[in-house]
Amino acid sequence: ILNVEQSPQSLHVQEGDSTNFTCSFPSSNFYALHWYRWETAKSPEALFVMTLNGDEKKKGRISATLNTKEGYSYLYIKGSQPEDSATYLCAFPTGYSSASKIIFGSGTRLSIRP
Amino acid sequence: EAGVVQSPRYKIIEKKQPVAFWCNPISGHNTLYWYRQNLGQGPELLIRYENEEAVDDSQLPKDRFSAERLKGVDSTLKIQPAELGDSAVYLCASSSSGHNEQFFGPGTRLTVL
């Protein structure tokens, strides 16, 4: 059974502080890793698609790294702002095509305190 | 370009009542997915369509759940009768054939009383 785990389950951070959280996935048969941000009452929004070991991607104050050999990805948020409050999901496709099953982590719920 | 549209956004029903959710995927996306997300868990696939064909419904509880995508565009997911344990967020997603990146709708939050 393939398992994707995210930690911590929830996080409370002071505005302006930086934070990070983890997604762990099976290190064999790696195709890609997706990060989504899901704000309350909105659609999950794709943040990054990570494909290569050692990848580092950045979008504004948010960045992600990937280690496929050990099976983890980190998401970093620098200088947290209230609008960063959301649930961050990682997703692990089991193949390249749309027919491939995607296994989701349970998410990290991030709350930013003003 | 319009994203994935779902309705209703919220639904509260009593147990044993029927309920239906509607999804319109991104134009041109052949693959459509229905997921259920229980509180504190990640989304879990219920059914996947390639055009009008349900190609993976292994996780759909067929005694009470049904789905259709008659013309290969929009889709409806139905529960009849609903049970207390069906309370969850029902997400619809779509993707282009051959690509594993999925685009999600805002979901329908179902509460069964």
Tab-separated table of N, CA, C and O in Angstrom, chain B residues 51-87:
chain	number	residue	atom	x	y	z
B	51	ASN	N	-13.716	10.612	-20.972
B	51	ASN	CA	-14.903	10.979	-21.765
B	51	ASN	C	-16.147	10.480	-21.017
B	51	ASN	O	-16.309	10.791	-19.856
B	52	GLU	N	-16.987	9.697	-21.653
B	52	GLU	CA	-18.217	9.285	-20.968
B	52	GLU	C	-18.086	7.950	-20.258
B	52	GLU	O	-19.032	7.486	-19.604
B	53	GLU	N	-16.912	7.336	-20.352
B	53	GLU	CA	-16.731	6.011	-19.779
B	53	GLU	C	-16.111	6.075	-18.383
B	53	GLU	O	-15.063	6.692	-18.180
B	54	ALA	N	-16.755	5.392	-17.438
B	54	ALA	CA	-16.197	5.267	-16.091
B	54	ALA	C	-15.121	4.194	-16.122
B	54	ALA	O	-15.428	2.999	-16.250
B	55	VAL	N	-13.865	4.583	-16.028
B	55	VAL	CA	-12.783	3.618	-16.188
B	55	VAL	C	-12.205	3.148	-14.861
B	55	VAL	O	-11.448	2.175	-14.832
B	56	ASP	N	-12.538	3.839	-13.774
B	56	ASP	CA	-12.104	3.386	-12.449
B	56	ASP	C	-13.168	3.794	-11.446
B	56	ASP	O	-13.239	4.958	-11.059
B	57	ASP	N	-14.000	2.847	-11.060
B	57	ASP	CA	-15.014	3.130	-10.033
B	57	ASP	C	-14.864	2.156	-8.879
B	57	ASP	O	-15.834	1.873	-8.158
B	58	SER	N	-13.642	1.656	-8.697
B	58	SER	CA	-13.428	0.614	-7.699
B	58	SER	C	-13.663	1.099	-6.264
B	58	SER	O	-13.943	0.295	-5.379
B	59	GLN	N	-13.538	2.404	-6.034
B	59	GLN	CA	-13.728	2.942	-4.681
B	59	GLN	C	-15.106	3.555	-4.485
B	59	GLN	O	-15.369	4.125	-3.425
B	60	LEU	N	-15.967	3.427	-5.450
B	60	LEU	CA	-17.316	4.002	-5.335
B	60	LEU	C	-18.237	3.006	-4.627
B	60	LEU	O	-18.400	1.880	-5.106
B	61	PRO	N	-18.845	3.413	-3.512
B	61	PRO	CA	-19.779	2.494	-2.813
B	61	PRO	C	-21.056	2.347	-3.637
B	61	PRO	O	-21.967	3.167	-3.554
B	62	LYS	N	-21.119	1.306	-4.403
B	62	LYS	CA	-22.151	1.222	-5.444
B	62	LYS	C	-23.543	0.939	-4.896
B	62	LYS	O	-24.522	1.045	-5.641
B	63	ASP	N	-23.637	0.577	-3.629
B	63	ASP	CA	-24.973	0.346	-3.096
B	63	ASP	C	-25.760	1.641	-2.958
B	63	ASP	O	-26.998	1.640	-3.039
B	64	ARG	N	-25.061	2.747	-2.781
B	64	ARG	CA	-25.781	4.004	-2.573
B	64	ARG	C	-25.285	5.149	-3.459
B	64	ARG	O	-25.946	6.171	-3.558
B	65	PHE	N	-24.125	5.002	-4.049
B	65	PHE	CA	-23.545	6.063	-4.873
B	65	PHE	C	-23.689	5.689	-6.354
B	65	PHE	O	-23.519	4.532	-6.741
B	66	SER	N	-23.971	6.708	-7.158
B	66	SER	CA	-23.966	6.521	-8.611
B	66	SER	C	-23.441	7.782	-9.245
B	66	SER	O	-23.473	8.871	-8.648
B	67	ALA	N	-22.937	7.653	-10.447
B	67	ALA	CA	-22.410	8.811	-11.158
B	67	ALA	C	-22.684	8.636	-12.639
B	67	ALA	O	-22.845	7.508	-13.123
B	68	GLU	N	-22.752	9.764	-13.327
B	68	GLU	CA	-22.908	9.694	-14.774
B	68	GLU	C	-22.223	10.871	-15.431
B	68	GLU	O	-22.064	11.944	-14.842
B	69	ARG	N	-21.827	10.638	-16.668
B	69	ARG	CA	-21.206	11.682	-17.504
B	69	ARG	C	-21.636	11.366	-18.933
B	69	ARG	O	-20.867	10.940	-19.757
B	70	LEU	N	-22.920	11.584	-19.174
B	70	LEU	CA	-23.576	11.037	-20.354
B	70	LEU	C	-22.964	11.511	-21.673
B	70	LEU	O	-22.826	10.752	-22.604
B	71	LYS	N	-22.615	12.778	-21.759
B	71	LYS	CA	-22.099	13.325	-23.010
B	71	LYS	C	-20.597	13.564	-22.934
B	71	LYS	O	-20.035	14.224	-23.813
B	72	GLY	N	-19.993	13.063	-21.903
B	72	GLY	CA	-18.552	13.205	-21.789
B	72	GLY	C	-18.092	14.605	-21.417
B	72	GLY	O	-16.925	14.940	-21.616
B	73	VAL	N	-19.030	15.416	-20.892
B	73	VAL	CA	-18.635	16.770	-20.499
B	73	VAL	C	-18.891	16.918	-19.004
B	73	VAL	O	-18.047	16.548	-18.189
B	74	ASP	N	-20.110	17.413	-18.644
B	74	ASP	CA	-20.400	17.572	-17.228
B	74	ASP	C	-20.810	16.239	-16.601
B	74	ASP	O	-21.123	15.265	-17.306
B	75	SER	N	-20.798	16.221	-15.286
B	75	SER	CA	-21.039	14.973	-14.573
B	75	SER	C	-21.873	15.223	-13.331
B	75	SER	O	-21.843	16.323	-12.751
B	76	THR	N	-22.606	14.199	-12.929
B	76	THR	CA	-23.403	14.250	-11.701
B	76	THR	C	-23.037	13.065	-10.816
B	76	THR	O	-22.895	11.942	-11.312
B	77	LEU	N	-22.876	13.331	-9.547
B	77	LEU	CA	-22.650	12.296	-8.543
B	77	LEU	C	-23.852	12.285	-7.604
B	77	LEU	O	-24.269	13.341	-7.134
B	78	LYS	N	-24.416	11.099	-7.381
B	78	LYS	CA	-25.617	11.012	-6.558
B	78	LYS	C	-25.393	10.052	-5.392
B	78	LYS	O	-24.684	9.052	-5.535
B	79	ILE	N	-26.032	10.381	-4.283
B	79	ILE	CA	-26.047	9.489	-3.122
B	79	ILE	C	-27.514	9.272	-2.758
B	79	ILE	O	-28.270	10.215	-2.595
B	80	GLN	N	-27.897	8.002	-2.663
B	80	GLN	CA	-29.280	7.694	-2.301
B	80	GLN	C	-29.349	6.307	-1.669
B	80	GLN	O	-29.090	5.312	-2.360
B	81	PRO	N	-29.682	6.201	-0.401
B	81	PRO	CA	-29.927	7.289	0.539
B	81	PRO	C	-28.639	7.710	1.250
B	81	PRO	O	-27.719	6.900	1.386
B	82	ALA	N	-28.583	8.944	1.674
B	82	ALA	CA	-27.398	9.421	2.378
B	82	ALA	C	-27.362	8.882	3.809
B	82	ALA	O	-28.401	8.689	4.445
B	83	GLU	N	-26.139	8.654	4.285
B	83	GLU	CA	-25.914	8.228	5.660
B	83	GLU	C	-25.065	9.287	6.375
B	83	GLU	O	-24.417	10.110	5.733
B	84	LEU	N	-25.071	9.200	7.702
B	84	LEU	CA	-24.324	10.185	8.485
B	84	LEU	C	-22.853	10.233	8.067
B	84	LEU	O	-22.242	11.303	7.975
B	85	GLY	N	-22.291	9.055	7.780
B	85	GLY	CA	-20.870	8.972	7.422
B	85	GLY	C	-20.529	9.547	6.068
B	85	GLY	O	-19.349	9.613	5.709
B	86	ASP	N	-21.551	9.976	5.309
B	86	ASP	CA	-21.282	10.573	3.998
B	86	ASP	C	-20.928	12.051	4.113
B	86	ASP	O	-20.564	12.673	3.103
B	87	SER	N	-21.043	12.601	5.301
B	87	SER	CA	-20.658	14.005	5.488
B	87	SER	C	-19.187	14.176	5.135
B	87	SER	O	-18.324	13.513	5.721
